[in-house]
Coordinates of C-alpha atoms and ligand atoms in Angstrom, one line a residue:
Chain I
X1152 CA 0.0 0.0 0.0
X1153 CA 1.2 3.5 -0.6
X1154 CA -0.2 4.9 2.5
X1155 CA 2.6 7.3 2.9
X1156 CA 2.1 9.0 -0.5
X1157 CA 1.5 12.6 -0.4
X1158 CA -0.4 14.5 -3.1
X1159 CA 1.4 16.9 -5.3
X1160 CA -0.4 18.9 -7.9
X1161 CA 1.2 17.6 -10.9
X1162 CA 0.9 14.0 -9.9
X1163 CA 0.5 11.9 -13.1
X1164 CA -2.5 9.5 -13.1
X1165 CA -1.8 6.0 -12.0
X1166 CA -1.9 3.4 -14.7
X1167 CA -3.8 0.3 -13.6
X1168 CA -3.6 -2.9 -15.6
X1169 CA -7.0 -4.7 -16.1
X1170 CA -7.4 -8.4 -16.6
X1171 CA -8.0 -9.4 -20.2
X1172 CA -10.3 -12.2 -19.0
X1173 CA -12.5 -10.9 -16.1
X1174 CA -11.8 -7.2 -16.6
X1175 CA -11.0 -6.5 -12.9
X1176 CA -7.7 -5.4 -11.6
X1177 CA -5.7 -8.7 -11.5
X1178 CA -5.4 -8.5 -7.7
X1179 CA -9.2 -9.1 -7.6
X1180 CA -9.3 -12.0 -10.1
X1181 CA -9.4 -14.5 -7.3
X1182 CA -13.0 -13.4 -6.6
X1183 CA -14.2 -13.9 -10.1
X1184 CA -14.4 -17.6 -10.6
X1185 CA -12.2 -17.7 -13.7
X1186 CA -9.0 -17.5 -11.7
X1187 CA -7.3 -20.2 -13.8
X1188 CA -7.9 -18.4 -17.0
X1189 CA -7.1 -15.1 -15.4
X1190 CA -3.7 -16.4 -14.2
X1191 CA -2.9 -17.8 -17.6
X1192 CA -3.6 -14.4 -19.2
X1193 CA -1.5 -12.6 -16.6
X1194 CA 1.6 -14.9 -17.2
X1195 CA 1.3 -14.3 -20.9
X1196 CA 0.7 -10.5 -20.7
X1197 CA 2.2 -9.3 -17.5
X1198 CA 4.7 -11.8 -16.1
X1199 CA 6.1 -9.6 -13.5
X1200 CA 2.6 -8.7 -12.1
X1201 CA 1.8 -12.4 -12.2
X1202 CA 4.8 -13.5 -10.2
X1203 CA 4.0 -10.7 -7.7
X1204 CA 0.4 -11.6 -7.2
X1205 CA 0.5 -15.5 -7.5
X1206 CA 3.6 -16.3 -5.6
X1207 CA 3.4 -18.6 -2.7
X1208 CA 4.6 -15.8 -0.5
X1209 CA 1.8 -13.4 -1.6
X1210 CA -0.8 -16.1 -1.1
X1211 CA 0.2 -16.9 2.5
X1212 CA 0.7 -13.3 3.3
X1213 CA -2.7 -12.4 2.0
X1214 CA -4.4 -15.0 4.1
X1215 CA -2.5 -14.2 7.4
X1216 CA -5.1 -11.9 8.8
X1217 CA -8.0 -14.3 8.5
X1218 CA -8.8 -16.8 11.1
X1219 CA -8.1 -20.4 10.2
X1220 CA -11.7 -21.0 9.8
X1221 CA -12.2 -18.1 7.6
X1222 CA -9.3 -19.1 5.5
X1223 CA -10.8 -22.6 4.8
X1224 CA -14.1 -21.0 3.9
X1225 CA -12.5 -18.5 1.5
X1226 CA -10.5 -21.3 -0.1
X1227 CA -13.5 -23.5 -0.4
X1228 CA -15.5 -20.6 -1.8
X1229 CA -13.0 -19.8 -4.4
X1230 CA -12.7 -23.4 -5.4
X1231 CA -16.4 -23.9 -5.7
X1232 CA -16.7 -20.7 -7.8
X1233 CA -14.0 -21.8 -10.1
X1234 CA -15.4 -25.3 -10.4
X1235 CA -18.8 -23.8 -11.1
X1236 CA -17.6 -21.5 -13.8
X1237 CA -15.7 -24.4 -15.4
X1238 CA -18.7 -26.7 -15.4
X1239 CA -21.0 -24.1 -16.7
X1240 CA -18.5 -23.5 -19.7
X1241 CA -18.2 -27.2 -20.4
X1242 CA -21.9 -27.6 -20.2
X1243 CA -22.5 -24.9 -22.6
X1244 CA -20.0 -26.2 -25.0
X1245 CA -21.5 -29.7 -25.1
X1246 CA -25.0 -28.3 -25.2
X1247 CA -24.1 -26.2 -28.2
X1248 CA -22.5 -29.1 -30.1
X1249 CA -25.7 -31.1 -29.6
X1250 CA -28.1 -28.4 -30.3
X1251 CA -30.0 -28.1 -33.5
X1252 CA -31.6 -25.4 -35.3
X1253 CA -34.7 -26.4 -37.2
X1254 CA -36.0 -24.4 -40.1
X1255 CA -39.3 -25.9 -41.0
X1256 CA -41.6 -25.0 -43.9
X1257 CA -45.2 -25.5 -42.9
X1258 CA -48.0 -25.3 -45.3
X1259 CA -50.7 -23.0 -44.0
X1260 CA -53.3 -23.0 -46.9
X1261 CA -52.8 -24.2 -50.4
X1262 CA -49.5 -22.7 -51.5
X1263 CA -49.2 -20.5 -48.5
X1264 CA -46.4 -21.2 -46.3
X1265 CA -44.8 -20.0 -43.1
X1266 CA -41.3 -20.9 -41.9
X1267 CA -40.7 -21.8 -38.3
X1268 CA -37.2 -21.4 -37.0
X1269 CA -36.5 -23.0 -33.6
X1270 CA -33.4 -23.7 -31.5
X1271 CA -31.5 -20.5 -32.1
X1272 CA -31.5 -19.6 -28.4
X1273 CA -29.2 -22.4 -27.7
X1274 CA -26.6 -20.5 -29.6
X1275 CA -26.9 -17.4 -27.5
X1276 CA -29.0 -15.6 -30.1
X1277 CA -31.7 -13.1 -29.2
X1278 CA -34.9 -14.4 -30.8
X1279 CA -36.6 -11.0 -30.9
X1280 CA -33.7 -9.3 -32.6
X1281 CA -33.4 -12.1 -35.1
X1282 CA -37.0 -12.0 -35.8
X1283 CA -36.9 -8.3 -36.5
X1284 CA -33.9 -8.9 -38.8
X1285 CA -35.8 -11.6 -40.7
X1286 CA -38.7 -9.2 -41.1
X1287 CA -36.6 -6.5 -42.6
X1288 CA -34.4 -8.7 -44.6
X1289 CA -37.2 -10.6 -46.3
X1290 CA -39.8 -7.8 -46.2
X1291 CA -42.3 -10.0 -44.5
X1292 CA -44.0 -10.7 -41.2
X1293 CA -41.8 -12.2 -38.6
X1294 CA -42.3 -12.7 -34.9
X1295 CA -41.5 -14.7 -31.9
X1296 CA -44.2 -17.2 -31.1
X1297 CA -44.7 -20.0 -28.7
X1298 CA -43.9 -23.4 -30.2
X1299 CA -46.4 -26.1 -30.7
X1300 CA -45.7 -27.8 -27.5
X1301 CA -45.7 -24.6 -25.6
X1302 CA -42.2 -25.6 -24.3
X1303 CA -40.4 -22.6 -25.7
X1304 CA -40.2 -19.9 -28.3
X1305 CA -39.5 -20.1 -31.9
X1306 CA -39.6 -17.5 -34.8
X1307 CA -42.4 -17.6 -37.4
X1308 CA -41.8 -16.0 -40.6
X1309 CA -44.5 -15.5 -43.2
X1310 CA -43.7 -17.2 -46.6
X1311 CA -41.3 -19.9 -47.6
X1312 CA -37.9 -18.4 -46.9
X1313 CA -36.2 -21.6 -45.6
X1314 CA -33.2 -21.5 -48.0
X1315 CA -32.8 -17.7 -47.4
X1316 CA -32.7 -18.2 -43.7
X1317 CA -30.2 -21.1 -44.0
X1318 CA -27.9 -18.8 -46.1
X1319 CA -28.3 -15.8 -43.8
X1320 CA -27.4 -17.9 -40.8
X1321 CA -24.3 -19.2 -42.4
X1322 CA -23.3 -15.7 -43.3
X1323 CA -24.1 -13.8 -40.2
X1324 CA -23.9 -16.3 -37.4
X1325 CA -21.0 -18.7 -38.0
X1326 CA -21.4 -19.8 -34.3
X1327 CA -24.3 -22.0 -35.6
X1328 CA -22.5 -24.8 -37.5
X1329 CA -23.9 -25.8 -40.8
X1330 CA -24.2 -29.5 -39.7
X1331 CA -26.4 -28.3 -36.7
X1332 CA -29.0 -26.8 -39.0
X1333 CA -31.7 -29.0 -40.3
X1334 CA -34.2 -28.0 -43.0
X1335 CA -37.6 -29.6 -42.7
X1336 CA -40.5 -29.6 -45.2
X1337 CA -43.7 -30.4 -43.6
X1338 CA -46.1 -31.0 -46.5
X1339 CA -48.7 -33.2 -44.9
X1340 CA -48.8 -33.6 -41.2
X1341 CA -46.4 -36.5 -41.0
X1342 CA -44.2 -37.0 -38.1
X1343 CA -41.0 -35.1 -38.4
X1344 CA -37.7 -34.8 -36.6
X1345 CA -38.6 -31.3 -35.4
X1346 CA -39.5 -30.6 -31.7
Chain H
X61 CA -26.8 0.0 -7.4
X62 CA -25.6 -1.7 -10.5
X63 CA -25.7 -5.4 -9.2
X64 CA -27.2 -6.5 -12.5
X65 CA -25.8 -5.9 -15.9
X66 CA -27.9 -3.4 -17.9
X67 CA -28.4 -2.0 -21.4
X68 CA -28.0 1.8 -21.5
X69 CA -30.9 3.9 -22.7
X70 CA -30.8 7.0 -24.9
X71 CA -27.7 9.0 -25.4
X72 CA -27.5 12.8 -25.8
X73 CA -25.0 15.6 -25.9
X74 CA -24.6 17.6 -22.8
X75 CA -25.0 21.4 -23.4
X76 CA -22.0 23.5 -22.6
X77 CA -23.8 25.3 -19.9
X78 CA -24.7 21.9 -18.3
X79 CA -21.2 20.8 -18.8
X80 CA -19.8 23.7 -16.8
X81 CA -22.4 22.9 -14.1
X82 CA -21.2 19.4 -13.9
X83 CA -17.5 20.4 -13.7
X84 CA -18.5 22.7 -10.8
X85 CA -20.3 19.9 -9.1
X86 CA -17.5 17.6 -9.4
X87 CA -15.0 20.2 -8.1
X88 CA -17.3 21.0 -5.2
X89 CA -17.7 17.4 -4.1
X90 CA -14.0 16.4 -4.8
X91 CA -11.8 19.4 -4.3
X92 CA -8.7 17.4 -4.5
X93 CA -9.5 16.6 -8.1
X94 CA -8.9 20.1 -9.0
X95 CA -5.4 19.7 -10.5
X96 CA -6.6 16.8 -12.7
X97 CA -10.0 18.2 -13.8
X98 CA -8.8 19.5 -17.1
X99 CA -7.4 16.0 -17.9
X100 CA -10.6 14.2 -16.8
X101 CA -13.2 16.7 -18.2
X102 CA -11.4 18.6 -20.9
X103 CA -13.3 21.9 -21.3
X104 CA -13.5 21.7 -25.2
X105 CA -14.6 18.1 -25.4
X106 CA -18.1 17.0 -25.8
X107 CA -19.6 15.2 -22.9
X108 CA -22.4 12.7 -23.5
X109 CA -25.2 11.9 -21.1
X110 CA -26.5 8.3 -21.0
X111 CA -29.7 7.4 -19.3
X112 CA -29.2 4.2 -17.4
X113 CA -31.7 2.2 -15.3
X114 CA -33.0 3.4 -12.0
X115 CA -32.9 7.0 -13.0
X116 CA -29.1 7.3 -13.1
X117 CA -27.4 9.7 -15.4
X118 CA -24.1 8.6 -16.7
X119 CA -21.7 11.1 -18.1
X120 CA -19.2 9.9 -20.7
X121 CA -16.5 11.1 -22.9
X122 CA -16.3 9.2 -25.9
X123 CA -16.6 5.5 -24.9
X124 CA -15.5 6.2 -21.4
X125 CA -17.9 6.5 -18.5
X126 CA -16.6 9.1 -16.0
X127 CA -19.3 10.2 -13.5
X128 CA -22.7 9.1 -12.6
X129 CA -25.6 10.6 -10.6
X130 CA -28.7 9.1 -9.1
X131 CA -31.4 11.7 -9.2
X132 CA -30.2 14.5 -6.9
X133 CA -27.6 12.3 -4.9
X134 CA -24.0 13.4 -5.1
X135 CA -22.1 13.0 -8.4
X136 CA -20.1 9.8 -8.1
X137 CA -16.9 8.9 -10.0
X138 CA -16.6 5.7 -12.1
X139 CA -14.0 3.4 -10.4
X140 CA -11.7 3.7 -13.4
X141 CA -11.4 7.4 -12.7
X142 CA -10.7 6.5 -9.1
X143 CA -8.1 4.1 -10.1
X144 CA -6.2 6.9 -11.9
X145 CA -6.4 9.5 -9.1
X146 CA -7.0 7.5 -5.9
X147 CA -5.4 10.3 -3.7
X148 CA -8.0 12.7 -4.7
X149 CA -10.9 10.9 -2.7
X150 CA -11.5 10.3 1.0
X151 CA -10.7 6.7 1.5
X152 CA -11.5 3.9 3.9
X153 CA -10.5 0.3 3.8
X154 CA -12.2 -3.1 4.4
X155 CA -10.4 -6.1 5.7
X156 CA -9.6 -9.0 3.4
X157 CA -12.5 -11.1 4.6
X158 CA -15.1 -8.6 3.5
X159 CA -13.8 -8.3 -0.1
X160 CA -15.8 -11.2 -1.5
X161 CA -19.0 -9.9 0.0
X162 CA -18.5 -6.4 -1.5
X163 CA -17.7 -7.9 -4.9
X164 CA -20.8 -10.0 -4.9
X165 CA -22.9 -6.8 -4.3
X166 CA -23.7 -7.2 -0.7
X167 CA -24.1 -4.3 1.7
X168 CA -20.8 -3.4 3.2
X169 CA -21.1 -4.1 6.9
X170 CA -19.3 -2.0 9.5
X171 CA -17.4 -4.9 11.1
X172 CA -15.5 -5.1 7.9
X173 CA -14.1 -1.6 8.5
X174 CA -13.6 -1.8 12.3
X175 CA -11.8 -5.1 12.4
X176 CA -8.0 -5.1 12.5
X177 CA -7.6 -5.3 8.7
X178 CA -10.0 -2.3 8.2
X179 CA -9.1 1.4 8.2
X180 CA -11.2 4.4 9.2
X181 CA -10.1 8.1 9.6
X182 CA -10.3 7.9 13.4
X183 CA -7.9 4.9 13.6
X184 CA -4.4 5.5 15.0
X185 CA -3.0 3.3 12.4
X186 CA -5.0 4.8 9.6
X187 CA -1.9 6.7 8.3
X188 CA -1.9 9.2 5.5
X189 CA -3.9 7.1 3.1
X190 CA -6.9 6.6 5.3
X191 CA -6.5 9.4 7.9
X192 CA -8.4 12.0 5.8
X193 CA -6.3 14.6 7.5
X194 CA -7.6 13.7 10.9
X195 CA -11.2 14.4 10.0
X196 CA -14.0 11.9 10.5
X197 CA -16.4 11.4 7.7
X198 CA -20.1 12.0 8.0
X199 CA -23.1 10.0 6.8
X200 CA -23.9 11.0 3.4
X201 CA -20.3 11.6 2.2
X202 CA -18.9 9.8 -0.8
X203 CA -16.0 7.5 0.1
X204 CA -13.8 5.3 -1.9
X205 CA -13.4 1.7 -0.4
X206 CA -10.0 0.1 -0.7
X207 CA -9.1 -3.3 0.5
X208 CA -6.5 -4.9 2.8
X209 CA -3.6 -6.1 0.8
X210 CA -4.9 -4.5 -2.5
X211 CA -3.7 -1.5 -4.2
X212 CA -6.7 -0.5 -6.2
X213 CA -10.1 0.5 -4.8
X214 CA -13.0 -2.0 -5.1
X215 CA -16.0 0.2 -4.3
X216 CA -17.3 3.7 -4.1
X217 CA -20.4 4.7 -2.3
X218 CA -22.2 6.9 0.2
X219 CA -21.7 6.4 3.9
X220 CA -24.8 5.3 5.8
X221 CA -23.2 6.1 9.0
X222 CA -20.6 8.5 10.1
X223 CA -17.2 7.0 10.6
X224 CA -17.1 8.0 14.3
X225 CA -20.4 6.2 14.9
X226 CA -19.0 3.2 13.1
X227 CA -16.1 3.0 15.6
X228 CA -18.5 3.3 18.5
X229 CA -21.2 0.8 17.3
X230 CA -19.0 -1.6 15.3
X231 CA -22.0 -3.0 13.6
X232 CA -24.7 -2.3 11.1
X233 CA -24.7 -1.4 7.4
X234 CA -21.9 1.0 6.3
X235 CA -22.5 1.4 2.6
X236 CA -25.5 0.3 0.6
X237 CA -25.8 0.3 -3.2
X238 CA -22.2 1.2 -4.0
X239 CA -20.6 0.9 -7.4
X240 CA -18.0 -1.9 -7.2
X241 CA -15.5 -3.6 -9.5
X242 CA -17.2 -6.1 -11.7
X243 CA -20.8 -4.7 -11.3
X244 CA -23.1 -3.7 -14.2
X245 CA -21.6 -0.3 -14.4
X246 CA -18.1 -1.7 -14.5
X247 CA -19.0 -4.2 -17.2
X248 CA -20.9 -1.6 -19.4
X249 CA -19.3 -1.5 -22.7
X250 CA -19.9 1.6 -24.7
X251 CA -17.8 0.8 -27.7
Ligands
ZN2333 ZN1 -9.1 -11.8 -14.1

């Protein structure tokens, strides 16, 4: 601590490094739950700061003012947070890999179609925003609706724009892999793979 | 105050007269910022006003948030401003054990300040950094909260209780609804 510092008028501003992972000053990374990643970032970008903050010595010194009980609690807490963050990340990854986006052409009346797009939310996309984009892009009605089972939301676009939506997704949202998109044509009401 | 992340509302330019008024307010609230004010709020540059949730006005320069104000409460500095000029603000310090609570958005409780790791202006050990020139701080004053063993501030907020009263009571809430590192305001990305 610079407790003894005295203010002079022309004192230049302090430059504080911020963590490239969790955005906090690195000395607070331990509270964020991404400590492992933060530490790796700091080693790569500010090795001197890393050795200062993560040394055995700093760790023991930092804890010395806590009771043994509180130390254990803090340690457990940090571990739990880190484990939680890691698990959430892994879960999201596998979930995404397994997630499908269905673009389904549905016949409403004779030769009138609507296109239902479901599953985009699994890739972190905002359905409302996407629906609006579809509306503008294809100059047609497009809205977020409840799906048939009432288990979630999907986007309903007026007209048969399945292929256009497929192309648009490829172009603008590479985070949805081509293999995860399935086009469905629902002519008669036969059982389909869609949800 | 900013426990949740949020999306900013409308953005508008601040008129030069209003800009002068904000400078004056900042100076009045933080007189020690005076030598740095031209660097923080250059007279010729255009300030923007951003409306953010809970009736908070956020003043920004380009993509950088500088000060915020909740209705008619005191003008508050963004923590990145504090990190640049920590000596320009009255400061107190929490003990290490309180850090994780503050960083999760909990109310800062007085024991975190009166314990051996904490620092208040009335402490004998407070030193120059936390001594506030020997003056106690009153309820309603804006303080910067630093943390034991850390160099950068973790929160800024308004005192619920004067520091003298804190030392006498040693319990109760010290600061509610502060702005802390990692909160919604901290994470707000204007670029
Ligand atoms: Zn970090």
